[in-house]
mmCIF file of C-alpha atoms and ligand atoms in Angstrom:
data_model
loop_
_atom_site.group_PDB
_atom_site.id
_atom_site.type_symbol
_atom_site.label_atom_id
_atom_site.label_comp_id
_atom_site.label_asym_id
_atom_site.label_seq_id
_atom_site.Cartn_x
_atom_site.Cartn_y
_atom_site.Cartn_z
ATOM 1 C CA MET A 248 0.000 0.000 0.000
ATOM 2 C CA ILE A 249 2.691 2.269 1.156
ATOM 3 C CA ARG A 250 4.611 1.385 -2.004
ATOM 4 C CA THR A 251 1.682 2.335 -4.227
ATOM 5 C CA GLY A 252 1.114 5.467 -2.178
ATOM 6 C CA LYS A 253 4.774 6.411 -2.520
ATOM 7 C CA ILE A 254 4.653 6.115 -6.334
ATOM 8 C CA ALA A 255 1.420 8.107 -6.457
ATOM 9 C CA GLY A 256 3.031 10.784 -4.306
ATOM 10 C CA MET A 257 6.023 10.967 -6.610
ATOM 11 C CA PHE A 258 3.727 11.315 -9.640
ATOM 12 C CA ALA A 259 1.836 14.074 -7.848
ATOM 13 C CA VAL A 260 5.068 15.997 -7.161
ATOM 14 C CA LEU A 261 6.175 15.519 -10.760
ATOM 15 C CA ALA A 262 2.768 16.695 -12.017
ATOM 16 C CA ILE A 263 2.908 19.868 -9.880
ATOM 17 C CA PHE A 264 6.496 20.543 -10.963
ATOM 18 C CA ALA A 265 5.553 20.094 -14.631
ATOM 19 C CA ALA A 266 2.584 22.435 -14.202
ATOM 20 C CA MET A 267 4.854 25.053 -12.635
ATOM 21 C CA LEU A 268 7.294 24.801 -15.537
ATOM 22 C CA CYS A 269 4.511 25.204 -18.108
ATOM 23 C CA SER A 270 3.011 28.204 -16.354
ATOM 24 C CA ALA A 271 6.332 29.973 -15.892
ATOM 25 C CA ALA A 272 6.642 32.831 -18.382
ATOM 26 C CA PRO A 273 9.234 32.269 -21.092
ATOM 27 C CA ALA A 274 12.560 33.961 -20.369
ATOM 28 C CA GLY A 275 12.453 37.709 -20.982
ATOM 29 C CA ALA A 276 8.671 37.932 -21.061
ATOM 30 C CA ALA A 277 7.142 41.180 -19.797
ATOM 31 C CA ASP A 278 6.359 41.498 -16.101
ATOM 32 C CA ILE A 279 4.293 44.603 -16.833
ATOM 33 C CA SER A 280 1.889 45.164 -19.735
ATOM 34 C CA LEU A 281 0.498 48.655 -20.346
ATOM 35 C CA SER A 282 -2.281 49.725 -22.738
ATOM 36 C CA TYR A 283 -1.762 53.043 -24.599
ATOM 37 C CA ALA A 284 -4.788 54.645 -26.286
ATOM 38 C CA ASN A 285 -4.478 57.160 -29.126
ATOM 39 C CA PHE A 286 -7.294 58.806 -31.082
ATOM 40 C CA PRO A 287 -5.983 59.667 -34.588
ATOM 41 C CA PRO A 288 -4.943 57.226 -37.330
ATOM 42 C CA ALA A 289 -1.662 55.323 -36.930
ATOM 43 C CA LYS A 290 0.303 57.381 -39.483
ATOM 44 C CA THR A 291 -0.344 60.722 -37.759
ATOM 45 C CA PHE A 292 2.340 62.256 -35.567
ATOM 46 C CA PRO A 293 0.690 61.557 -32.169
ATOM 47 C CA CYS A 294 0.810 57.834 -33.030
ATOM 48 C CA VAL A 295 4.289 57.935 -34.566
ATOM 49 C CA GLN A 296 5.615 59.377 -31.306
ATOM 50 C CA MET A 297 3.644 56.731 -29.390
ATOM 51 C CA GLU A 298 5.434 53.916 -31.250
ATOM 52 C CA ARG A 299 8.802 55.549 -30.589
ATOM 53 C CA TRP A 300 8.018 55.809 -26.883
ATOM 54 C CA LYS A 301 6.923 52.155 -26.853
ATOM 55 C CA GLN A 302 10.194 51.062 -28.476
ATOM 56 C CA GLU A 303 12.313 53.092 -26.076
ATOM 57 C CA VAL A 304 10.434 51.830 -22.994
ATOM 58 C CA GLU A 305 10.680 48.167 -24.042
ATOM 59 C CA LYS A 306 14.373 48.592 -24.887
ATOM 60 C CA ARG A 307 15.332 50.521 -21.738
ATOM 61 C CA THR A 308 13.437 48.112 -19.437
ATOM 62 C CA ASN A 309 14.964 45.078 -21.217
ATOM 63 C CA GLY A 310 11.495 43.820 -22.051
ATOM 64 C CA LYS A 311 10.299 44.053 -18.457
ATOM 65 C CA VAL A 312 7.564 46.452 -19.672
ATOM 66 C CA LEU A 313 5.409 45.692 -22.731
ATOM 67 C CA VAL A 314 3.366 48.565 -24.231
ATOM 68 C CA GLN A 315 0.247 47.569 -26.206
ATOM 69 C CA THR A 316 -0.619 50.517 -28.481
ATOM 70 C CA TYR A 317 -4.161 51.265 -29.733
ATOM 71 C CA PRO A 318 -4.144 53.922 -32.506
ATOM 72 C CA GLY A 319 -7.165 55.215 -34.420
ATOM 73 C CA SER A 320 -9.554 55.381 -31.441
ATOM 74 C CA THR A 321 -9.570 51.537 -31.254
ATOM 75 C CA LEU A 322 -9.536 51.710 -27.427
ATOM 76 C CA LEU A 323 -10.493 55.312 -26.564
ATOM 77 C CA GLY A 324 -11.609 58.207 -28.806
ATOM 78 C CA ALA A 325 -10.578 61.872 -28.874
ATOM 79 C CA LYS A 326 -13.277 63.030 -26.479
ATOM 80 C CA ASN A 327 -13.185 60.178 -23.937
ATOM 81 C CA THR A 328 -9.469 59.515 -23.520
ATOM 82 C CA LEU A 329 -9.089 61.908 -20.572
ATOM 83 C CA ARG A 330 -11.918 60.291 -18.620
ATOM 84 C CA GLY A 331 -11.037 56.802 -19.848
ATOM 85 C CA VAL A 332 -7.467 57.034 -18.538
ATOM 86 C CA MET A 333 -8.643 58.473 -15.206
ATOM 87 C CA GLN A 334 -11.079 55.548 -14.888
ATOM 88 C CA GLY A 335 -8.476 52.968 -15.854
ATOM 89 C CA GLN A 336 -9.979 51.914 -19.200
ATOM 90 C CA ALA A 337 -6.461 52.475 -20.572
ATOM 91 C CA ASP A 338 -3.206 52.807 -18.657
ATOM 92 C CA ILE A 339 -1.935 55.589 -20.936
ATOM 93 C CA GLY A 340 -3.648 57.991 -23.342
ATOM 94 C CA CYS A 341 -2.930 60.871 -25.732
ATOM 95 C CA ILE A 342 -5.056 63.989 -25.328
ATOM 96 C CA SER A 343 -5.243 67.149 -27.414
ATOM 97 C CA LEU A 344 -5.883 69.845 -24.816
ATOM 98 C CA ALA A 345 -7.893 71.927 -27.295
ATOM 99 C CA TYR A 346 -10.625 69.250 -27.275
ATOM 100 C CA HIS A 347 -11.354 70.094 -23.638
ATOM 101 C CA PRO A 348 -12.182 73.830 -23.528
ATOM 102 C CA GLY A 349 -11.964 75.219 -19.977
ATOM 103 C CA VAL A 350 -10.369 72.069 -18.518
ATOM 104 C CA PHE A 351 -6.763 73.246 -18.855
ATOM 105 C CA PRO A 352 -6.762 76.913 -17.837
ATOM 106 C CA LEU A 353 -2.957 77.032 -17.571
ATOM 107 C CA CYS A 354 -1.626 74.875 -20.416
ATOM 108 C CA SER A 355 -4.241 76.197 -22.867
ATOM 109 C CA VAL A 356 -1.918 79.235 -23.061
ATOM 110 C CA PHE A 357 -0.212 77.249 -25.802
ATOM 111 C CA GLU A 358 -3.330 77.518 -27.989
ATOM 112 C CA LEU A 359 -2.750 81.276 -28.239
ATOM 113 C CA PRO A 360 -1.003 83.036 -31.172
ATOM 114 C CA LEU A 361 2.293 83.453 -29.273
ATOM 115 C CA GLY A 362 4.610 83.442 -32.288
ATOM 116 C CA PHE A 363 6.173 79.970 -32.049
ATOM 117 C CA THR A 364 7.658 79.052 -35.437
ATOM 118 C CA SER A 365 8.381 75.371 -34.773
ATOM 119 C CA ALA A 366 6.944 72.337 -33.011
ATOM 120 C CA THR A 367 10.357 71.736 -31.406
ATOM 121 C CA SER A 368 10.524 75.092 -29.628
ATOM 122 C CA ALA A 369 6.825 74.927 -28.678
ATOM 123 C CA SER A 370 7.176 71.364 -27.329
ATOM 124 C CA LEU A 371 10.230 72.192 -25.193
ATOM 125 C CA ALA A 372 8.596 75.377 -23.889
ATOM 126 C CA LEU A 373 5.411 73.445 -23.069
ATOM 127 C CA TRP A 374 7.351 70.784 -21.135
ATOM 128 C CA ASP A 375 9.288 73.491 -19.255
ATOM 129 C CA LEU A 376 5.975 75.151 -18.348
ATOM 130 C CA TYR A 377 4.538 71.872 -17.092
ATOM 131 C CA GLU A 378 7.607 71.044 -15.030
ATOM 132 C CA LYS A 379 7.801 74.534 -13.471
ATOM 133 C CA TYR A 380 4.108 74.951 -12.629
ATOM 134 C CA GLN A 381 2.995 71.301 -12.068
ATOM 135 C CA PRO A 382 -0.509 72.506 -13.031
ATOM 136 C CA GLU A 383 -3.450 71.631 -10.771
ATOM 137 C CA GLU A 384 -5.394 70.681 -13.913
ATOM 138 C CA PHE A 385 -3.318 67.501 -14.231
ATOM 139 C CA LYS A 386 -3.389 66.442 -10.594
ATOM 140 C CA LYS A 387 -5.557 63.338 -11.174
ATOM 141 C CA VAL A 388 -3.167 61.784 -13.694
ATOM 142 C CA LYS A 389 0.562 61.288 -14.224
ATOM 143 C CA VAL A 390 1.820 63.311 -17.201
ATOM 144 C CA LEU A 391 4.459 61.272 -19.039
ATOM 145 C CA THR A 392 5.315 63.919 -21.650
ATOM 146 C CA MET A 393 3.839 66.882 -23.518
ATOM 147 C CA PHE A 394 4.386 68.222 -27.014
ATOM 148 C CA ALA A 395 2.886 70.618 -29.529
ATOM 149 C CA SER A 396 1.947 70.518 -33.183
ATOM 150 C CA ALA A 397 3.717 72.776 -35.649
ATOM 151 C CA PRO A 398 2.135 76.220 -36.172
ATOM 152 C CA SER A 399 -1.343 76.242 -37.688
ATOM 153 C CA ASN A 400 -2.173 77.325 -41.214
ATOM 154 C CA LEU A 401 -5.283 77.354 -43.415
ATOM 155 C CA MET A 402 -5.872 74.366 -45.714
ATOM 156 C CA THR A 403 -8.898 75.002 -47.915
ATOM 157 C CA LYS A 404 -10.887 73.760 -50.928
ATOM 158 C CA THR A 405 -11.003 77.277 -52.386
ATOM 159 C CA PRO A 406 -8.169 79.811 -52.020
ATOM 160 C CA ILE A 407 -7.959 82.312 -49.164
ATOM 161 C CA ARG A 408 -5.838 85.027 -50.758
ATOM 162 C CA THR A 409 -7.144 87.917 -48.647
ATOM 163 C CA LEU A 410 -8.994 88.216 -45.346
ATOM 164 C CA GLU A 411 -12.134 88.936 -47.366
ATOM 165 C CA ASP A 412 -11.981 85.364 -48.684
ATOM 166 C CA ILE A 413 -12.179 83.860 -45.181
ATOM 167 C CA LYS A 414 -15.368 85.676 -44.182
ATOM 168 C CA GLY A 415 -18.146 83.239 -43.340
ATOM 169 C CA MET A 416 -16.108 80.237 -44.477
ATOM 170 C CA GLU A 417 -16.802 77.121 -42.367
ATOM 171 C CA LEU A 418 -13.401 75.928 -41.159
ATOM 172 C CA ARG A 419 -12.473 73.145 -38.768
ATOM 173 C CA ALA A 420 -10.440 73.897 -35.664
ATOM 174 C CA SER A 421 -10.508 73.218 -31.890
ATOM 175 C CA GLY A 422 -10.224 75.143 -28.643
ATOM 176 C CA ILE A 423 -8.843 78.675 -28.742
ATOM 177 C CA LEU A 424 -7.854 78.175 -32.376
ATOM 178 C CA SER A 425 -11.568 78.183 -33.185
ATOM 179 C CA LYS A 426 -11.726 81.624 -31.554
ATOM 180 C CA ILE A 427 -8.816 82.793 -33.722
ATOM 181 C CA LEU A 428 -10.833 81.836 -36.812
ATOM 182 C CA GLU A 429 -13.905 83.617 -35.418
ATOM 183 C CA SER A 430 -11.862 86.800 -34.798
ATOM 184 C CA LEU A 431 -10.879 86.744 -38.490
ATOM 185 C CA GLY A 432 -14.514 86.491 -39.629
ATOM 186 C CA ALA A 433 -14.577 82.769 -40.464
ATOM 187 C CA THR A 434 -17.210 80.354 -39.177
ATOM 188 C CA PRO A 435 -15.322 77.893 -36.972
ATOM 189 C CA VAL A 436 -16.615 74.326 -36.706
ATOM 190 C CA SER A 437 -14.951 72.738 -33.683
ATOM 191 C CA MET A 438 -14.231 69.005 -33.805
ATOM 192 C CA PRO A 439 -11.399 66.544 -33.136
ATOM 193 C CA MET A 440 -8.995 65.859 -35.998
ATOM 194 C CA SER A 441 -10.373 62.326 -36.210
ATOM 195 C CA ALA A 442 -13.767 63.714 -37.304
ATOM 196 C CA THR A 443 -12.311 66.078 -39.909
ATOM 197 C CA PRO A 444 -11.951 63.739 -42.939
ATOM 198 C CA GLU A 445 -15.711 63.031 -42.972
ATOM 199 C CA ALA A 446 -16.566 66.701 -42.396
ATOM 200 C CA LEU A 447 -14.415 67.661 -45.397
ATOM 201 C CA GLN A 448 -15.863 64.889 -47.570
ATOM 202 C CA LYS A 449 -19.457 65.867 -46.698
ATOM 203 C CA GLY A 450 -18.778 69.583 -47.160
ATOM 204 C CA VAL A 451 -19.591 70.382 -43.521
ATOM 205 C CA VAL A 452 -16.340 72.352 -43.571
ATOM 206 C CA LYS A 453 -14.525 74.014 -46.484
ATOM 207 C CA GLY A 454 -11.107 73.493 -44.914
ATOM 208 C CA LEU A 455 -9.217 73.335 -41.646
ATOM 209 C CA PHE A 456 -6.841 75.295 -39.400
ATOM 210 C CA SER A 457 -3.977 73.076 -38.296
ATOM 211 C CA SER A 458 -0.386 72.069 -39.043
ATOM 212 C CA PHE A 459 0.585 71.134 -42.593
ATOM 213 C CA GLU A 460 1.656 67.500 -42.013
ATOM 214 C CA VAL A 461 -1.987 66.393 -42.157
ATOM 215 C CA LEU A 462 -1.888 67.226 -45.867
ATOM 216 C CA LYS A 463 0.017 63.957 -46.242
ATOM 217 C CA ASP A 464 -0.851 61.948 -43.118
ATOM 218 C CA LEU A 465 -4.598 62.308 -43.704
ATOM 219 C CA ASN A 466 -4.339 62.995 -47.454
ATOM 220 C CA PHE A 467 -6.038 66.368 -47.006
ATOM 221 C CA ALA A 468 -3.896 67.701 -49.901
ATOM 222 C CA GLU A 469 -6.246 65.840 -52.252
ATOM 223 C CA ILE A 470 -9.294 67.874 -51.208
ATOM 224 C CA CYS A 471 -7.638 71.049 -49.855
ATOM 225 C CA ARG A 472 -5.423 72.256 -52.698
ATOM 226 C CA TYR A 473 -4.902 75.766 -51.296
ATOM 227 C CA GLU A 474 -2.646 76.357 -48.253
ATOM 228 C CA THR A 475 -2.617 79.881 -46.806
ATOM 229 C CA VAL A 476 0.419 80.423 -44.592
ATOM 230 C CA THR A 477 -0.505 82.059 -41.265
ATOM 231 C CA ASN A 478 2.071 80.437 -38.947
ATOM 232 C CA SER A 479 -0.429 80.837 -36.134
ATOM 233 C CA ALA A 480 -1.013 79.006 -32.846
ATOM 234 C CA VAL A 481 0.059 75.437 -32.126
ATOM 235 C CA TYR A 482 -2.041 72.672 -30.559
ATOM 236 C CA PRO A 483 -0.752 71.339 -27.218
ATOM 237 C CA PHE A 484 -0.913 67.628 -26.328
ATOM 238 C CA ALA A 485 -0.349 65.608 -23.156
ATOM 239 C CA ILE A 486 0.419 61.917 -22.744
ATOM 240 C CA ILE A 487 -1.253 60.952 -19.476
ATOM 241 C CA MET A 488 -1.149 57.818 -17.329
ATOM 242 C CA ASN A 489 -3.680 56.412 -14.882
ATOM 243 C CA MET A 490 -2.437 57.255 -11.386
ATOM 244 C CA ASN A 491 -2.966 53.724 -9.994
ATOM 245 C CA SER A 492 -1.104 52.251 -12.973
ATOM 246 C CA TRP A 493 1.731 54.725 -12.356
ATOM 247 C CA ASN A 494 1.899 54.039 -8.607
ATOM 248 C CA ALA A 495 2.043 50.287 -9.279
ATOM 249 C CA LEU A 496 5.248 50.654 -11.321
ATOM 250 C CA PRO A 497 8.588 49.727 -9.704
ATOM 251 C CA ASP A 498 10.946 52.637 -9.038
ATOM 252 C CA ASP A 499 13.406 51.675 -11.785
ATOM 253 C CA VAL A 500 10.610 51.798 -14.384
ATOM 254 C CA LYS A 501 9.334 55.106 -13.023
ATOM 255 C CA LYS A 502 12.828 56.559 -13.480
ATOM 256 C CA ILE A 503 12.929 55.398 -17.118
ATOM 257 C CA PHE A 504 9.509 56.977 -17.750
ATOM 258 C CA ASN A 505 10.517 60.242 -16.059
ATOM 259 C CA ASP A 506 13.813 60.401 -17.966
ATOM 260 C CA LEU A 507 11.823 60.065 -21.203
ATOM 261 C CA GLY A 508 9.596 63.053 -20.431
ATOM 262 C CA ARG A 509 11.653 65.899 -21.899
ATOM 263 C CA GLU A 510 13.435 63.658 -24.404
ATOM 264 C CA GLN A 511 10.121 62.554 -25.922
ATOM 265 C CA ALA A 512 8.874 66.147 -26.102
ATOM 266 C CA GLU A 513 11.959 67.169 -28.084
ATOM 267 C CA TRP A 514 11.927 64.056 -30.280
ATOM 268 C CA THR A 515 8.291 64.626 -31.197
ATOM 269 C CA GLY A 516 8.831 68.309 -31.981
ATOM 270 C CA GLN A 517 11.809 67.525 -34.208
ATOM 271 C CA TYR A 518 9.922 64.728 -35.955
ATOM 272 C CA MET A 519 6.981 67.072 -36.539
ATOM 273 C CA ASP A 520 9.066 69.923 -37.974
ATOM 274 C CA GLN A 521 10.824 67.676 -40.472
ATOM 275 C CA HIS A 522 7.573 65.886 -41.362
ATOM 276 C CA VAL A 523 5.845 69.190 -42.156
ATOM 277 C CA LYS A 524 8.558 69.932 -44.742
ATOM 278 C CA ASP A 525 8.327 66.416 -46.211
ATOM 279 C CA SER A 526 4.526 66.596 -46.323
ATOM 280 C CA LEU A 527 4.507 69.916 -48.180
ATOM 281 C CA ASP A 528 6.978 68.539 -50.752
ATOM 282 C CA TRP A 529 4.862 65.384 -51.132
ATOM 283 C CA SER A 530 1.673 67.430 -51.527
ATOM 284 C CA LYS A 531 3.194 69.693 -54.192
ATOM 285 C CA GLU A 532 4.461 66.663 -56.116
ATOM 286 C CA LYS A 533 1.296 64.579 -55.873
ATOM 287 C CA TYR A 534 -1.473 67.164 -55.995
ATOM 288 C CA GLY A 535 0.165 70.408 -57.102
ATOM 289 C CA ILE A 536 -1.051 72.287 -54.055
ATOM 290 C CA GLU A 537 -0.679 76.094 -54.062
ATOM 291 C CA LEU A 538 0.981 77.878 -51.144
ATOM 292 C CA VAL A 539 -0.661 81.282 -50.602
ATOM 293 C CA THR A 540 0.804 84.128 -48.537
ATOM 294 C CA LEU A 541 -1.305 86.969 -47.185
ATOM 295 C CA SER A 542 -0.211 90.562 -47.693
ATOM 296 C CA ASP A 543 1.767 92.302 -44.939
ATOM 297 C CA ALA A 544 -1.284 94.502 -44.360
ATOM 298 C CA ASP A 545 -3.531 91.459 -43.887
ATOM 299 C CA MET A 546 -0.999 89.764 -41.589
ATOM 300 C CA LYS A 547 -0.946 92.977 -39.507
ATOM 301 C CA ILE A 548 -4.736 92.810 -39.281
ATOM 302 C CA VAL A 549 -4.503 89.121 -38.225
ATOM 303 C CA ARG A 550 -2.190 90.104 -35.360
ATOM 304 C CA GLU A 551 -4.438 92.986 -34.303
ATOM 305 C CA LYS A 552 -7.604 90.878 -34.372
ATOM 306 C CA THR A 553 -6.123 87.913 -32.472
ATOM 307 C CA MET A 554 -4.162 89.723 -29.760
ATOM 308 C CA PRO A 555 -7.318 90.301 -27.613
ATOM 309 C CA LEU A 556 -7.506 86.513 -27.191
ATOM 310 C CA ILE A 557 -4.345 86.716 -25.089
ATOM 311 C CA GLU A 558 -5.982 89.188 -22.710
ATOM 312 C CA ASP A 559 -9.094 87.002 -22.645
ATOM 313 C CA TRP A 560 -6.968 83.979 -21.706
ATOM 314 C CA LYS A 561 -5.213 85.967 -18.972
ATOM 315 C CA GLU A 562 -8.562 86.973 -17.440
ATOM 316 C CA LYS A 563 -9.785 83.368 -17.390
ATOM 317 C CA ALA A 564 -6.451 82.168 -15.958
ATOM 318 C CA THR A 565 -6.629 84.784 -13.195
ATOM 319 C CA ALA A 566 -10.192 83.695 -12.403
ATOM 320 C CA ALA A 567 -8.816 80.132 -12.072
ATOM 321 C CA GLY A 568 -6.241 81.346 -9.536
ATOM 322 C CA ILE A 569 -3.348 81.338 -12.021
ATOM 323 C CA ASP A 570 -0.875 84.216 -12.402
ATOM 324 C CA GLY A 571 -1.537 84.572 -16.124
ATOM 325 C CA ALA A 572 0.952 87.407 -16.594
ATOM 326 C CA ALA A 573 3.748 85.314 -15.052
ATOM 327 C CA VAL A 574 2.857 82.333 -17.241
ATOM 328 C CA LEU A 575 2.898 84.482 -20.389
ATOM 329 C CA THR A 576 6.262 85.972 -19.371
ATOM 330 C CA ASP A 577 7.722 82.486 -18.806
ATOM 331 C CA VAL A 578 6.369 81.152 -22.104
ATOM 332 C CA GLU A 579 7.758 84.131 -24.036
ATOM 333 C CA ALA A 580 11.190 83.697 -22.390
ATOM 334 C CA ALA A 581 11.155 80.007 -23.322
ATOM 335 C CA ARG A 582 10.047 80.851 -26.862
ATOM 336 C CA GLN A 583 12.958 83.260 -27.326
ATOM 337 C CA LYS A 584 15.381 80.734 -25.794
ATOM 338 C CA TYR A 585 14.353 77.794 -27.965
ATOM 339 C CA GLU A 586 13.693 79.766 -31.147
ATOM 340 C CA ALA A 587 17.270 81.080 -30.914
ATOM 341 C CA GLN A 588 18.742 77.554 -30.826
HETATM 342 N N1 LIG B 823 -5.276 69.918 -35.340
HETATM 343 C C1 LIG B 823 -4.885 69.726 -33.984
HETATM 344 C C2 LIG B 823 -3.518 69.136 -33.757
HETATM 345 C C3 LIG B 823 -3.049 68.142 -34.747
HETATM 346 C C4 LIG B 823 -2.148 68.422 -35.715
HETATM 347 N N2 LIG B 823 -1.887 67.280 -36.455
HETATM 348 C C5 LIG B 823 -2.655 66.251 -35.931
HETATM 349 C C6 LIG B 823 -2.734 64.881 -36.334
HETATM 350 C C7 LIG B 823 -3.622 64.060 -35.626
HETATM 351 C C8 LIG B 823 -4.387 64.582 -34.530
HETATM 352 C C9 LIG B 823 -4.305 65.945 -34.139
HETATM 353 C C10 LIG B 823 -3.432 66.780 -34.858
HETATM 354 C C11 LIG B 823 -5.891 68.864 -33.284
HETATM 355 O O1 LIG B 823 -6.926 68.611 -33.865
HETATM 356 O O2 LIG B 823 -5.612 68.490 -32.174
#
C-alpha cells in the first residue's frame, strides 16, 4: 500500500512541478503590460511618437515592460481619452488639450497666437511650463510627456488670398484656435482631428486650421489644394497615465519613464518639424497644391484681431487662480530661448 502510495506521491510531485514549468513565463517575457490609447490614425504624428516611446520603454526596461498601443480610437476616442485614462480603461492615453475647452486653464496658453515658429521650440517650452508649474489641472493623472503641433495654417478647398476670402467660411479647428478663426470672420466648426476627414468629404467644412503634415498623413492635400500660410497658434498635447497604474510601477521603471519626459517632447517636436517639410513637398508633387501668402497689411490685421484673445486667456487664468501674466512671461522667455537655438 505504502509502495503504491509512494509512487502516487512521486507522480503528484512531478505533475505539480511540470505544471509550474509550463506556467512559468518564457525567459524575458514582460512582467508589466500597459495599454496606450491614441485617437488619430496610426500614421499621424501623435501615433508615430507613441510607437517611438513604446520602443524606447521596451528597450530601456529590457522587455520588463510591454506597451500595447491602440491607434485610431480603437480603445479610446478623442473626447473620452481623458476620462477613460482616469477611470483605468487604458493605462496611458494621448489627449489634445484643445478638445477640452476650460479644462486646462494654464496649459491652454499654448493655444494662443504666441509666435512659435516650430513644433520643437513649442514642445520644449510646453514641457518646461509643465515642469515649473505642475498645473493643478493635471493632478488626477501622471503626465508622461507633452508636445505641440507645428504652427497652424489654413488648408482650404477654395483659395484664401485675402482676409475677405475667409469671411463666413466654415473651417475646422478646436479650442482657442476656433476663436482665432472667429476673430478673423470665419465660421469655426470645432471638432477633433479624427472627425475632420468626414466633415471635409461631406462639405460640412470648407477646410481646416492646423499644421501642414496632415496634408500627407490624412491625405487632405487631395481635397484642400490651397494652403494659406498664417504660422499661427500650435495645438498642445499631453500623454497621461492612470495614477494607480503609475503608482504600481517599480521605481526603476518610473525613473525610465521620467527620464523620457523631456526627451520625448523634443523628439516629437523635431519629428513634426521635419515631417511638415516632407509633407509639403509630397503634396506639391502629388497634388500640385498652391501655397498662398497673405499681404503684410492682412498679416498685420490678423495680429491685431487675435491679440485680444491673449488678454481674454489671462482673465480666465486669473479667475482660475493662475498668475496669467507670469505664465505668459515664462512662455515668451522660453520661446525666445528655444527659437534662438
Ligand atoms: N489639429 C490639432 C492638432 C493636430 C495636428 N496634427 C494632428 C494629427 C492628428 C491629430 C491631431 C493633430 C488637433 O486637432 O488636435
